[in-house]
Amino acid sequence: MAKLLSCVLGPRLYKIYRERDSERAPASVPETPTAVTAPHSSSWDTYYQPRALEKHADSILALASVFWSISYYSSPFAFFYLYRKGYLSLSKVVPFSHYAGTLLLLLAGVACLRGIGRWTNPQYRQFITILEATHRNQSSENKRQLANYNFDFRSWPVDFHWEEPSSRKESRGGPSRRGVALLRPEPLHRGTADTLLNRVKKLPCQITSYLVAHTLGRRMLYPGSVYLLQKALMPVLLQGQARLVEECNGRRAKLLACDGNEIDTMFVDRRGTAEPQGQKLVICCEGNAGFYEVGCVSTPLEAGYSVLGWNHPGFAGSTGVPFPQNEANAMDVVVQFAIHRLGFQPQDIIIYAWSIGGFTGGLVTRTVRQHLNLNNAEQLCRYQGPVLLIRRTKDEIITTTVPEDIMSNRGNDLLLKLLQHRYPRVMAEEGLQVVRQWLEASSQLEEASIYSRWEVEEDWCLSVLRSYQAEHGPDFPWSVGEDMNADGRRQLALFLARKHLHNFEATHCTPLPAQNFQMPWHL
């Protein structure tokens, strides 16, 4: 009876992965008494085959879930319509509540029928036994066997906690439950007094901004968090996970961030291969509609690096909503997981991020700045390590006019702010002007022409920068170029711009080829 209840309340099972021979533990020597024997790929098909009862019940519940999602998104319009028609009176609401209660009872009965269908299926009973054993005892053997299944990630046990003693539970300066200290509110404009009268005047706009950000705004900025889109992409995501697990020997893990969100990750370890770049870990940060299952992880994987992919809060297996503070908390626990559980040194970790999304307009500008401000340039300037920006010359998403107008590409602003922060004396009037000319070049031939016009001597630039670093240390900002003439600043500015930004002739969603995945330049 207990097993039947577990089948009724258990998660949906999608797939049984092919088990690699190298991962199988000797069956005669189980690691713990709670370990159970996993099925071999020779006995069962890798795709989970539900019985007819479970299959049809699952279809009904999935359809009900889609209708509920549509009802949720359209509820403001529905309530407005019902109010105008007079259907929100007590005499009309009571019968409706009876219909709703009857529908819920019917759905509960369908869920019980699905549980019976699962209980009669030996594949599902084997899976639920392994899942329960892993929740009781997270031994390496139980977790290895559980990794052979792809199921609803909400039931996956937590593999890494942000407060683990091995990470930062007792360290000073770590994140609190309020989140990582990466973001700060927008400062007041100079001369603006935050009086009670000003607060009252701004209150309607602030309320409107909050409502927009927490309803349409968040879903427009991060369309990947929309349930209906995830439902439509589910077959593709399952196929991508299967490829990472079966072909790349990927290991899935659930991380618990300081805000309580659970982050879905996939790790591919290449440290045991002959390729030297396998000792480096690339943490892939997907775009606003991207998932690690089908995202930018393919580029560093093809180039031979170890890779750690993760999904934004609210994307696929990750919980929560993708607001900036939640994003910062998620990234924090991912990096801590890479250092303290996977064993990578900070200097061997590379962050590879794709896209940020963009908005225009008056109310949207206020909403994004107050509630959805990603502060990309501000956060990048706080980073002291090497950086490489890849500008897509035909990008149709982060250009503010048309893709052909390369000067409207927001990657230009990111480069200029980074260089102005790190080398403020070099990026004075002459340096800023010549870098803008270089960014405006629409082809490699034009870039080379500008570079040669100013006769940039790379050996001289390197010697100047290395001499400054040896004398003053590596921490930015640098005052190099303070006593330099205008021609010297132009040469140095062009040299630095070329080292920090590479062009890639492609549109926004074109995957980056492995040969274009290069390490950032550093002295």
Short mmCIF file of C-alpha atoms in Angstrom, two decimals:
data_model
loop_
_atom_site.label_atom_id
_atom_site.label_comp_id
_atom_site.label_asym_id
_atom_site.label_seq_id
_atom_site.Cartn_x
_atom_site.Cartn_y
_atom_site.Cartn_z
CA MET A 1 0.00 0.00 0.00
CA ALA A 2 2.88 2.36 0.80
CA LYS A 3 4.39 1.69 -2.62
CA LEU A 4 1.05 2.47 -4.29
CA LEU A 5 0.87 5.80 -2.45
CA SER A 6 4.43 6.57 -3.55
CA CYS A 7 3.41 5.86 -7.14
CA VAL A 8 0.41 8.21 -6.84
CA LEU A 9 2.48 11.05 -5.34
CA GLY A 10 5.70 10.34 -7.23
CA PRO A 11 7.20 12.49 -10.01
CA ARG A 12 6.70 11.99 -13.70
CA LEU A 13 9.37 9.75 -15.27
CA TYR A 14 10.55 10.78 -18.74
CA LYS A 15 13.47 8.58 -19.71
CA ILE A 16 15.83 5.85 -18.55
CA TYR A 17 19.35 6.60 -19.74
CA ARG A 18 21.69 4.03 -21.19
CA GLU A 19 24.05 3.08 -18.39
CA ARG A 20 27.77 3.25 -19.17
CA ASP A 21 29.75 0.12 -18.29
CA SER A 22 32.43 2.23 -16.63
CA GLU A 23 29.87 3.56 -14.14
CA ARG A 24 28.39 0.25 -13.05
CA ALA A 25 29.28 -0.78 -9.55
CA PRO A 26 29.84 -4.45 -8.70
CA ALA A 27 26.44 -5.89 -7.91
CA SER A 28 27.86 -8.30 -5.33
CA VAL A 29 29.36 -5.52 -3.19
CA PRO A 30 26.74 -2.81 -2.63
CA GLU A 31 28.05 0.35 -1.00
CA THR A 32 25.25 0.68 1.54
CA PRO A 33 22.39 -1.48 2.77
CA THR A 34 19.93 0.97 1.15
CA ALA A 35 21.46 0.66 -2.31
CA VAL A 36 19.27 -1.00 -4.90
CA THR A 37 20.08 -2.59 -8.22
CA ALA A 38 19.48 -0.42 -11.29
CA PRO A 39 18.18 -1.90 -14.55
CA HIS A 40 20.58 -2.56 -17.40
CA SER A 41 19.99 -1.03 -20.81
CA SER A 42 19.81 -4.50 -22.35
CA SER A 43 16.61 -5.37 -20.49
CA TRP A 44 14.58 -2.18 -20.96
CA ASP A 45 14.29 0.42 -23.67
CA THR A 46 15.96 3.75 -22.80
CA TYR A 47 12.69 5.63 -23.26
CA TYR A 48 10.29 5.06 -20.39
CA GLN A 49 7.24 3.17 -21.61
CA PRO A 50 4.18 4.05 -19.49
CA ARG A 51 1.23 1.68 -19.42
CA ALA A 52 -1.97 2.78 -21.15
CA LEU A 53 -3.67 3.86 -17.90
CA GLU A 54 -0.73 6.06 -16.86
CA LYS A 55 -0.28 7.43 -20.36
CA HIS A 56 -3.89 8.60 -20.76
CA ALA A 57 -4.09 9.95 -17.21
CA ASP A 58 -0.87 11.87 -17.76
CA SER A 59 -2.32 13.40 -20.93
CA ILE A 60 -5.43 14.57 -19.07
CA LEU A 61 -3.41 16.10 -16.23
CA ALA A 62 -1.01 17.76 -18.68
CA LEU A 63 -3.95 19.27 -20.58
CA ALA A 64 -5.43 20.53 -17.31
CA SER A 65 -2.06 22.09 -16.44
CA VAL A 66 -1.93 23.93 -19.78
CA PHE A 67 -5.49 25.22 -19.33
CA TRP A 68 -4.61 26.38 -15.81
CA SER A 69 -1.58 28.25 -17.14
CA ILE A 70 -3.65 29.95 -19.85
CA SER A 71 -6.29 30.85 -17.26
CA TYR A 72 -3.63 32.31 -14.98
CA TYR A 73 -2.19 34.58 -17.69
CA SER A 74 -5.64 35.68 -18.88
CA SER A 75 -7.19 36.05 -15.40
CA PRO A 76 -7.03 39.89 -15.29
CA PHE A 77 -9.02 40.13 -18.55
CA ALA A 78 -11.38 37.37 -17.43
CA PHE A 79 -12.12 39.08 -14.09
CA PHE A 80 -12.70 42.38 -15.86
CA TYR A 81 -15.11 40.73 -18.32
CA LEU A 82 -16.98 38.87 -15.55
CA TYR A 83 -17.24 42.06 -13.52
CA ARG A 84 -18.68 44.01 -16.46
CA LYS A 85 -21.23 41.24 -17.11
CA GLY A 86 -22.22 41.03 -13.43
CA TYR A 87 -21.06 37.44 -12.95
CA LEU A 88 -19.07 38.14 -9.77
CA SER A 89 -22.13 38.31 -7.54
CA LEU A 90 -22.52 35.79 -4.70
CA SER A 91 -25.40 34.03 -6.44
CA LYS A 92 -23.19 33.33 -9.44
CA VAL A 93 -19.95 32.57 -7.59
CA VAL A 94 -21.35 29.80 -5.34
CA PRO A 95 -22.46 27.49 -8.21
CA PHE A 96 -19.17 28.15 -9.95
CA SER A 97 -17.27 27.05 -6.80
CA HIS A 98 -19.27 23.81 -6.83
CA TYR A 99 -18.24 23.17 -10.44
CA ALA A 100 -14.63 23.93 -9.59
CA GLY A 101 -14.71 21.55 -6.60
CA THR A 102 -16.18 18.78 -8.73
CA LEU A 103 -13.48 19.32 -11.36
CA LEU A 104 -10.74 19.12 -8.70
CA LEU A 105 -12.19 15.84 -7.38
CA LEU A 106 -12.21 14.42 -10.91
CA LEU A 107 -8.58 15.45 -11.43
CA ALA A 108 -7.66 13.86 -8.10
CA GLY A 109 -9.31 10.64 -9.31
CA VAL A 110 -7.32 10.82 -12.54
CA ALA A 111 -4.12 11.23 -10.49
CA CYS A 112 -5.03 8.09 -8.50
CA LEU A 113 -5.61 6.16 -11.73
CA ARG A 114 -2.22 7.32 -12.96
CA GLY A 115 -0.68 6.05 -9.72
CA ILE A 116 -2.27 2.64 -10.26
CA GLY A 117 -0.86 2.56 -13.78
CA ARG A 118 2.59 3.34 -12.42
CA TRP A 119 2.25 0.71 -9.70
CA THR A 120 1.63 -1.97 -12.32
CA ASN A 121 4.75 -0.92 -14.25
CA PRO A 122 7.99 -2.59 -13.02
CA GLN A 123 10.08 0.21 -14.55
CA TYR A 124 8.38 2.87 -12.45
CA ARG A 125 8.41 0.75 -9.28
CA GLN A 126 12.17 0.27 -9.73
CA PHE A 127 12.62 4.00 -10.21
CA ILE A 128 10.54 5.03 -7.18
CA THR A 129 12.48 2.54 -5.02
CA ILE A 130 15.80 4.12 -6.06
CA LEU A 131 14.41 7.66 -5.53
CA GLU A 132 13.18 6.88 -2.01
CA ALA A 133 16.47 5.17 -1.14
CA THR A 134 18.42 8.22 -2.34
CA HIS A 135 16.29 10.59 -0.25
CA ARG A 136 16.98 8.42 2.81
CA ASN A 137 20.70 8.00 2.14
CA GLN A 138 22.52 10.07 -0.48
CA SER A 139 25.35 7.59 -0.94
CA SER A 140 27.39 7.77 -4.11
CA GLU A 141 25.94 4.42 -5.27
CA ASN A 142 22.33 5.54 -4.81
CA LYS A 143 23.00 8.86 -6.55
CA ARG A 144 24.76 7.07 -9.40
CA GLN A 145 21.73 4.86 -9.94
CA LEU A 146 19.32 7.79 -9.69
CA ALA A 147 21.32 9.62 -12.37
CA ASN A 148 20.19 6.93 -14.84
CA TYR A 149 16.69 8.45 -14.77
CA ASN A 150 15.29 11.69 -16.13
CA PHE A 151 12.23 12.75 -14.16
CA ASP A 152 10.48 15.82 -12.77
CA PHE A 153 13.38 17.75 -11.24
CA ARG A 154 11.32 18.99 -8.29
CA SER A 155 11.76 15.54 -6.72
CA TRP A 156 15.53 15.43 -7.26
CA PRO A 157 17.41 15.57 -3.92
CA VAL A 158 19.58 18.63 -3.22
CA ASP A 159 23.25 17.94 -4.04
CA PHE A 160 24.85 21.17 -2.82
CA HIS A 161 23.71 23.76 -0.26
CA TRP A 162 24.91 27.35 -0.21
CA GLU A 163 25.63 27.02 3.52
CA GLU A 164 27.72 23.85 3.30
CA PRO A 165 30.69 24.00 5.75
CA SER A 166 33.07 23.27 2.88
CA SER A 167 31.95 26.44 1.17
CA ARG A 168 31.05 29.51 3.22
CA LYS A 169 28.90 28.67 6.21
CA GLU A 170 31.49 29.97 8.63
CA SER A 171 33.30 32.35 6.29
CA ARG A 172 33.06 36.08 6.60
CA GLY A 173 31.64 38.17 3.79
CA GLY A 174 29.50 35.39 2.32
CA PRO A 175 25.92 35.90 1.22
CA SER A 176 23.12 36.16 3.76
CA ARG A 177 19.60 34.89 3.18
CA ARG A 178 18.81 38.29 1.66
CA GLY A 179 21.19 37.52 -1.20
CA VAL A 180 24.61 38.30 -2.57
CA ALA A 181 25.73 41.90 -2.35
CA LEU A 182 26.15 42.44 -6.08
CA LEU A 183 23.31 44.79 -6.88
CA ARG A 184 22.41 48.15 -5.43
CA PRO A 185 19.40 50.42 -5.94
CA GLU A 186 19.57 53.22 -8.47
CA PRO A 187 21.14 56.31 -6.79
CA LEU A 188 19.23 59.55 -6.50
CA HIS A 189 20.06 62.25 -9.00
CA ARG A 190 22.21 65.06 -7.69
CA GLY A 191 20.17 67.74 -5.99
CA THR A 192 17.12 65.53 -5.57
CA ALA A 193 15.69 65.55 -2.06
CA ASP A 194 13.85 62.35 -1.19
CA THR A 195 11.14 64.13 0.74
CA LEU A 196 7.75 62.74 1.68
CA LEU A 197 6.12 64.86 -1.03
CA ASN A 198 8.47 63.46 -3.69
CA ARG A 199 7.76 59.92 -2.52
CA VAL A 200 4.01 60.51 -2.78
CA LYS A 201 4.41 61.98 -6.28
CA LYS A 202 6.44 58.96 -7.44
CA LEU A 203 4.17 56.39 -5.80
CA PRO A 204 1.78 55.84 -8.76
CA CYS A 205 4.69 55.27 -11.18
CA GLN A 206 6.43 52.98 -8.69
CA ILE A 207 3.28 50.89 -8.21
CA THR A 208 2.77 50.68 -11.98
CA SER A 209 6.43 49.73 -12.51
CA TYR A 210 6.21 47.04 -9.84
CA LEU A 211 3.06 45.55 -11.38
CA VAL A 212 4.54 45.61 -14.89
CA ALA A 213 7.82 44.05 -13.71
CA HIS A 214 6.11 41.23 -11.81
CA THR A 215 3.60 40.40 -14.56
CA LEU A 216 4.40 41.13 -18.21
CA GLY A 217 7.83 42.70 -17.73
CA ARG A 218 9.57 39.68 -16.26
CA ARG A 219 8.12 37.37 -18.89
CA MET A 220 9.11 39.76 -21.69
CA LEU A 221 12.65 40.14 -20.39
CA TYR A 222 12.96 36.38 -19.71
CA PRO A 223 10.57 34.58 -22.08
CA GLY A 224 12.24 31.30 -21.15
CA SER A 225 10.46 31.46 -17.77
CA VAL A 226 7.00 31.21 -19.41
CA TYR A 227 5.49 27.82 -18.62
CA LEU A 228 3.78 27.42 -22.00
CA LEU A 229 7.08 27.95 -23.83
CA GLN A 230 8.80 25.39 -21.60
CA LYS A 231 5.96 22.95 -22.24
CA ALA A 232 6.36 23.36 -25.99
CA LEU A 233 10.14 22.90 -25.76
CA MET A 234 9.98 19.89 -23.42
CA PRO A 235 10.79 17.22 -26.10
CA VAL A 236 13.79 19.26 -27.29
CA LEU A 237 15.03 19.80 -23.72
CA LEU A 238 14.72 16.09 -22.92
CA GLN A 239 16.66 15.24 -26.06
CA GLY A 240 19.38 17.76 -25.13
CA GLN A 241 19.69 16.31 -21.63
CA ALA A 242 19.96 12.79 -23.03
CA ARG A 243 22.78 13.90 -25.34
CA LEU A 244 24.71 15.53 -22.48
CA VAL A 245 24.29 12.51 -20.18
CA GLU A 246 24.72 9.63 -22.63
CA GLU A 247 27.23 11.07 -25.11
CA CYS A 248 29.16 13.53 -22.91
CA ASN A 249 28.91 11.66 -19.60
CA GLY A 250 27.23 14.69 -17.99
CA ARG A 251 26.25 14.72 -14.32
CA ARG A 252 23.11 16.57 -13.24
CA ALA A 253 22.93 18.25 -9.83
CA LYS A 254 20.51 20.38 -7.84
CA LEU A 255 21.98 23.40 -6.00
CA LEU A 256 20.14 25.28 -3.25
CA ALA A 257 20.78 29.05 -3.39
CA CYS A 258 20.61 31.40 -0.41
CA ASP A 259 17.15 32.65 -1.44
CA GLY A 260 15.72 29.11 -1.40
CA ASN A 261 15.67 28.67 -5.18
CA GLU A 262 16.77 25.30 -6.54
CA ILE A 263 19.16 25.57 -9.50
CA ASP A 264 19.32 22.87 -12.17
CA THR A 265 22.90 22.22 -13.37
CA MET A 266 24.75 19.86 -15.70
CA PHE A 267 28.49 19.18 -15.38
CA VAL A 268 30.69 17.57 -18.05
CA ASP A 269 34.15 16.66 -16.70
CA ARG A 270 37.00 16.63 -19.22
CA ARG A 271 39.87 16.58 -16.72
CA GLY A 272 40.56 12.93 -17.42
CA THR A 273 41.14 13.45 -21.13
CA ALA A 274 44.41 14.13 -22.93
CA GLU A 275 43.30 17.63 -23.94
CA PRO A 276 44.93 20.32 -21.74
CA GLN A 277 41.93 22.64 -21.94
CA GLY A 278 39.93 20.01 -20.06
CA GLN A 279 41.59 21.31 -16.87
CA LYS A 280 39.66 24.56 -17.36
CA LEU A 281 35.99 24.85 -16.40
CA VAL A 282 33.65 26.97 -18.54
CA ILE A 283 30.51 28.07 -16.69
CA CYS A 284 27.87 28.80 -19.33
CA CYS A 285 25.26 31.51 -18.67
CA GLU A 286 22.42 31.21 -21.16
CA GLY A 287 20.38 33.98 -22.76
CA ASN A 288 16.95 35.18 -21.72
CA ALA A 289 15.27 32.34 -23.64
CA GLY A 290 18.06 29.76 -23.44
CA PHE A 291 18.45 26.49 -21.55
CA TYR A 292 21.66 24.57 -20.91
CA GLU A 293 20.11 21.53 -22.62
CA VAL A 294 20.19 23.27 -26.02
CA GLY A 295 22.23 26.41 -25.35
CA CYS A 296 25.77 27.70 -25.62
CA VAL A 297 27.37 24.73 -23.80
CA SER A 298 27.98 23.10 -27.19
CA THR A 299 30.77 25.55 -28.08
CA PRO A 300 33.15 24.90 -25.13
CA LEU A 301 32.26 21.19 -25.22
CA GLU A 302 33.34 21.00 -28.85
CA ALA A 303 36.53 22.90 -27.95
CA GLY A 304 37.41 20.28 -25.30
CA TYR A 305 36.78 22.21 -22.06
CA SER A 306 35.09 20.98 -18.91
CA VAL A 307 31.65 22.61 -18.82
CA LEU A 308 29.12 23.53 -16.13
CA GLY A 309 25.72 24.60 -17.49
CA TRP A 310 22.87 25.95 -15.37
CA ASN A 311 19.34 27.21 -15.91
CA HIS A 312 18.08 30.60 -14.75
CA PRO A 313 15.60 30.62 -11.82
CA GLY A 314 12.22 29.67 -13.23
CA PHE A 315 13.73 27.98 -16.31
CA ALA A 316 13.06 24.21 -16.79
CA GLY A 317 14.21 22.43 -13.60
CA SER A 318 15.22 25.59 -11.71
CA THR A 319 12.68 27.15 -9.34
CA GLY A 320 11.93 30.80 -8.58
CA VAL A 321 11.70 33.81 -10.89
CA PRO A 322 14.60 35.36 -12.83
CA PHE A 323 14.85 38.75 -11.12
CA PRO A 324 18.36 40.25 -10.96
CA GLN A 325 18.93 39.46 -7.27
CA ASN A 326 17.82 35.86 -7.80
CA GLU A 327 20.15 35.64 -10.80
CA ALA A 328 23.05 36.87 -8.65
CA ASN A 329 22.23 34.35 -5.90
CA ALA A 330 22.02 31.52 -8.45
CA MET A 331 25.36 32.44 -10.03
CA ASP A 332 26.94 32.59 -6.59
CA VAL A 333 25.95 29.05 -5.62
CA VAL A 334 26.98 27.75 -9.08
CA VAL A 335 30.49 29.21 -8.66
CA GLN A 336 30.76 27.89 -5.10
CA PHE A 337 29.69 24.45 -6.33
CA ALA A 338 32.40 24.57 -9.00
CA ILE A 339 35.09 25.49 -6.46
CA HIS A 340 34.16 23.52 -3.36
CA ARG A 341 32.45 20.43 -4.77
CA LEU A 342 33.90 20.00 -8.26
CA GLY A 343 37.39 21.07 -7.13
CA PHE A 344 38.28 23.77 -9.68
CA GLN A 345 40.53 26.66 -8.71
CA PRO A 346 39.14 30.19 -9.33
CA GLN A 347 41.90 30.91 -11.85
CA ASP A 348 40.79 27.86 -13.87
CA ILE A 349 37.15 28.98 -14.15
CA ILE A 350 35.92 30.85 -17.24
CA ILE A 351 32.52 32.56 -17.42
CA TYR A 352 30.92 32.33 -20.88
CA ALA A 353 27.72 34.41 -21.14
CA TRP A 354 25.38 34.81 -24.12
CA SER A 355 22.99 37.72 -24.61
CA ILE A 356 21.21 39.96 -22.11
CA GLY A 357 18.01 41.04 -23.87
CA GLY A 358 16.94 44.67 -24.15
CA PHE A 359 14.04 47.07 -23.84
CA THR A 360 13.12 50.57 -24.92
CA GLY A 361 10.41 53.02 -23.97
CA GLY A 362 9.56 55.31 -21.09
CA LEU A 363 7.65 53.18 -18.58
CA VAL A 364 9.70 50.14 -19.54
CA THR A 365 12.90 52.10 -18.85
CA ARG A 366 11.71 52.97 -15.33
CA THR A 367 10.55 49.38 -14.73
CA VAL A 368 13.80 47.81 -15.92
CA ARG A 369 15.97 50.21 -13.93
CA GLN A 370 14.07 49.71 -10.68
CA HIS A 371 13.12 46.03 -10.83
CA LEU A 372 14.95 44.29 -13.69
CA ASN A 373 18.26 46.17 -13.84
CA LEU A 374 21.03 43.71 -14.72
CA ASN A 375 23.86 46.30 -14.30
CA ASN A 376 26.09 44.48 -16.78
CA ALA A 377 28.68 47.24 -17.22
CA GLU A 378 28.75 48.06 -13.50
CA GLN A 379 29.32 44.45 -12.50
CA LEU A 380 31.89 43.90 -15.26
CA CYS A 381 33.91 46.90 -14.06
CA ARG A 382 34.11 45.36 -10.58
CA TYR A 383 35.84 42.31 -12.02
CA GLN A 384 39.63 42.45 -12.01
CA GLY A 385 40.38 39.49 -14.28
CA PRO A 386 40.78 39.12 -18.06
CA VAL A 387 37.73 39.77 -20.26
CA LEU A 388 36.91 39.01 -23.90
CA LEU A 389 33.76 40.43 -25.53
CA ILE A 390 32.43 38.81 -28.71
CA ARG A 391 30.42 41.25 -30.83
CA ARG A 392 28.03 39.75 -33.37
CA THR A 393 28.19 42.10 -36.33
CA LYS A 394 24.68 41.18 -37.57
CA ASP A 395 22.99 41.06 -34.17
CA GLU A 396 19.31 41.94 -34.47
CA ILE A 397 18.49 41.81 -30.74
CA ILE A 398 20.91 44.09 -28.90
CA THR A 399 21.10 46.75 -31.61
CA THR A 400 18.93 49.80 -30.95
CA THR A 401 18.28 50.63 -34.63
CA VAL A 402 18.88 48.03 -37.38
CA PRO A 403 21.42 45.15 -37.49
CA GLU A 404 23.37 46.89 -40.27
CA ASP A 405 24.06 49.85 -37.95
CA ILE A 406 26.94 48.30 -36.04
CA MET A 407 27.44 51.40 -33.88
CA SER A 408 24.04 50.77 -32.26
CA ASN A 409 25.26 47.39 -30.96
CA ARG A 410 25.18 47.56 -27.15
CA GLY A 411 28.40 45.56 -26.99
CA ASN A 412 30.20 48.78 -28.01
CA ASP A 413 29.05 50.53 -24.85
CA LEU A 414 30.16 47.58 -22.75
CA LEU A 415 33.67 47.73 -24.22
CA LEU A 416 33.97 51.51 -23.85
CA LYS A 417 32.83 51.47 -20.21
CA LEU A 418 35.22 48.63 -19.40
CA LEU A 419 38.22 50.37 -21.01
CA GLN A 420 37.31 53.75 -19.51
CA HIS A 421 37.18 52.16 -16.06
CA ARG A 422 40.41 50.19 -16.39
CA TYR A 423 42.49 52.70 -18.41
CA PRO A 424 40.95 56.15 -17.80
CA ARG A 425 44.07 58.10 -18.92
CA VAL A 426 44.39 56.13 -22.14
CA MET A 427 40.67 56.47 -22.90
CA ALA A 428 40.80 60.26 -22.80
CA GLU A 429 39.46 62.28 -25.72
CA GLU A 430 41.92 60.98 -28.36
CA GLY A 431 41.74 57.34 -27.24
CA LEU A 432 37.95 57.34 -27.01
CA GLN A 433 37.60 58.89 -30.47
CA VAL A 434 39.90 56.39 -32.21
CA VAL A 435 38.24 53.39 -30.51
CA ARG A 436 34.85 54.63 -31.69
CA GLN A 437 36.22 54.81 -35.24
CA TRP A 438 37.53 51.25 -34.92
CA LEU A 439 34.16 50.02 -33.61
CA GLU A 440 32.41 51.66 -36.54
CA ALA A 441 34.34 49.53 -39.04
CA SER A 442 31.96 47.19 -40.82
CA SER A 443 34.56 44.69 -42.08
CA GLN A 444 37.90 43.19 -41.14
CA LEU A 445 39.52 45.19 -43.95
CA GLU A 446 38.27 48.49 -42.48
CA GLU A 447 39.44 47.44 -38.99
CA ALA A 448 42.91 46.64 -40.32
CA SER A 449 42.97 49.94 -42.20
CA ILE A 450 42.27 51.97 -39.05
CA TYR A 451 44.78 49.90 -37.09
CA SER A 452 47.52 50.48 -39.65
CA ARG A 453 46.65 54.17 -40.13
CA TRP A 454 47.75 54.89 -36.58
CA GLU A 455 50.79 52.59 -36.93
CA VAL A 456 50.08 50.62 -33.78
CA GLU A 457 53.30 49.05 -32.48
CA GLU A 458 52.14 46.06 -30.47
CA ASP A 459 55.57 45.33 -28.96
CA TRP A 460 55.77 48.90 -27.66
CA CYS A 461 52.23 48.70 -26.22
CA LEU A 462 53.04 45.43 -24.45
CA SER A 463 56.26 46.84 -22.97
CA VAL A 464 54.44 49.92 -21.65
CA LEU A 465 51.70 47.86 -20.03
CA ARG A 466 54.12 45.29 -18.55
CA SER A 467 56.35 48.01 -17.12
CA TYR A 468 53.36 49.67 -15.46
CA GLN A 469 52.10 46.36 -14.07
CA ALA A 470 55.53 45.50 -12.66
CA GLU A 471 55.76 48.86 -10.92
CA HIS A 472 52.18 49.42 -9.71
CA GLY A 473 50.61 45.95 -9.56
CA PRO A 474 47.70 44.40 -11.48
CA ASP A 475 44.70 46.04 -9.76
CA PHE A 476 42.53 48.34 -11.88
CA PRO A 477 42.06 51.21 -12.62
CA TRP A 478 45.49 52.03 -14.05
CA SER A 479 46.93 55.51 -14.57
CA VAL A 480 49.05 54.37 -17.52
CA GLY A 481 49.12 57.00 -20.31
CA GLU A 482 49.12 59.93 -17.91
CA ASP A 483 52.38 61.37 -19.28
CA MET A 484 51.91 60.08 -22.82
CA ASN A 485 51.37 62.11 -25.99
CA ALA A 486 48.15 61.87 -28.05
CA ASP A 487 49.61 59.44 -30.62
CA GLY A 488 50.77 57.08 -27.88
CA ARG A 489 47.34 57.09 -26.24
CA ARG A 490 45.69 56.35 -29.59
CA GLN A 491 47.99 53.39 -30.22
CA LEU A 492 47.45 52.02 -26.72
CA ALA A 493 43.66 52.51 -26.93
CA LEU A 494 43.44 50.65 -30.25
CA PHE A 495 45.70 47.86 -28.97
CA LEU A 496 43.55 47.37 -25.85
CA ALA A 497 40.28 47.53 -27.79
CA ARG A 498 41.48 44.84 -30.19
CA LYS A 499 42.54 42.61 -27.29
CA HIS A 500 39.24 42.97 -25.42
CA LEU A 501 36.73 42.62 -28.30
CA HIS A 502 36.51 40.19 -31.21
CA ASN A 503 33.97 40.35 -34.01
CA PHE A 504 31.89 37.39 -35.10
CA GLU A 505 29.92 37.81 -38.33
CA ALA A 506 26.61 36.27 -37.31
CA THR A 507 23.14 37.01 -35.96
CA HIS A 508 22.14 36.88 -32.30
CA CYS A 509 21.13 33.22 -32.06
CA THR A 510 23.89 31.67 -34.17
CA PRO A 511 25.98 29.29 -32.01
CA LEU A 512 29.60 30.33 -31.61
CA PRO A 513 31.94 27.91 -33.46
CA ALA A 514 34.56 26.15 -31.35
CA GLN A 515 37.42 27.84 -33.24
CA ASN A 516 36.05 31.24 -32.15
CA PHE A 517 35.98 30.24 -28.49
CA GLN A 518 39.23 31.79 -27.25
CA MET A 519 40.66 32.62 -23.86
CA PRO A 520 40.72 36.32 -22.87
CA TRP A 521 43.98 38.19 -23.35
CA HIS A 522 46.10 39.01 -20.31
CA LEU A 523 49.62 40.28 -19.74
#
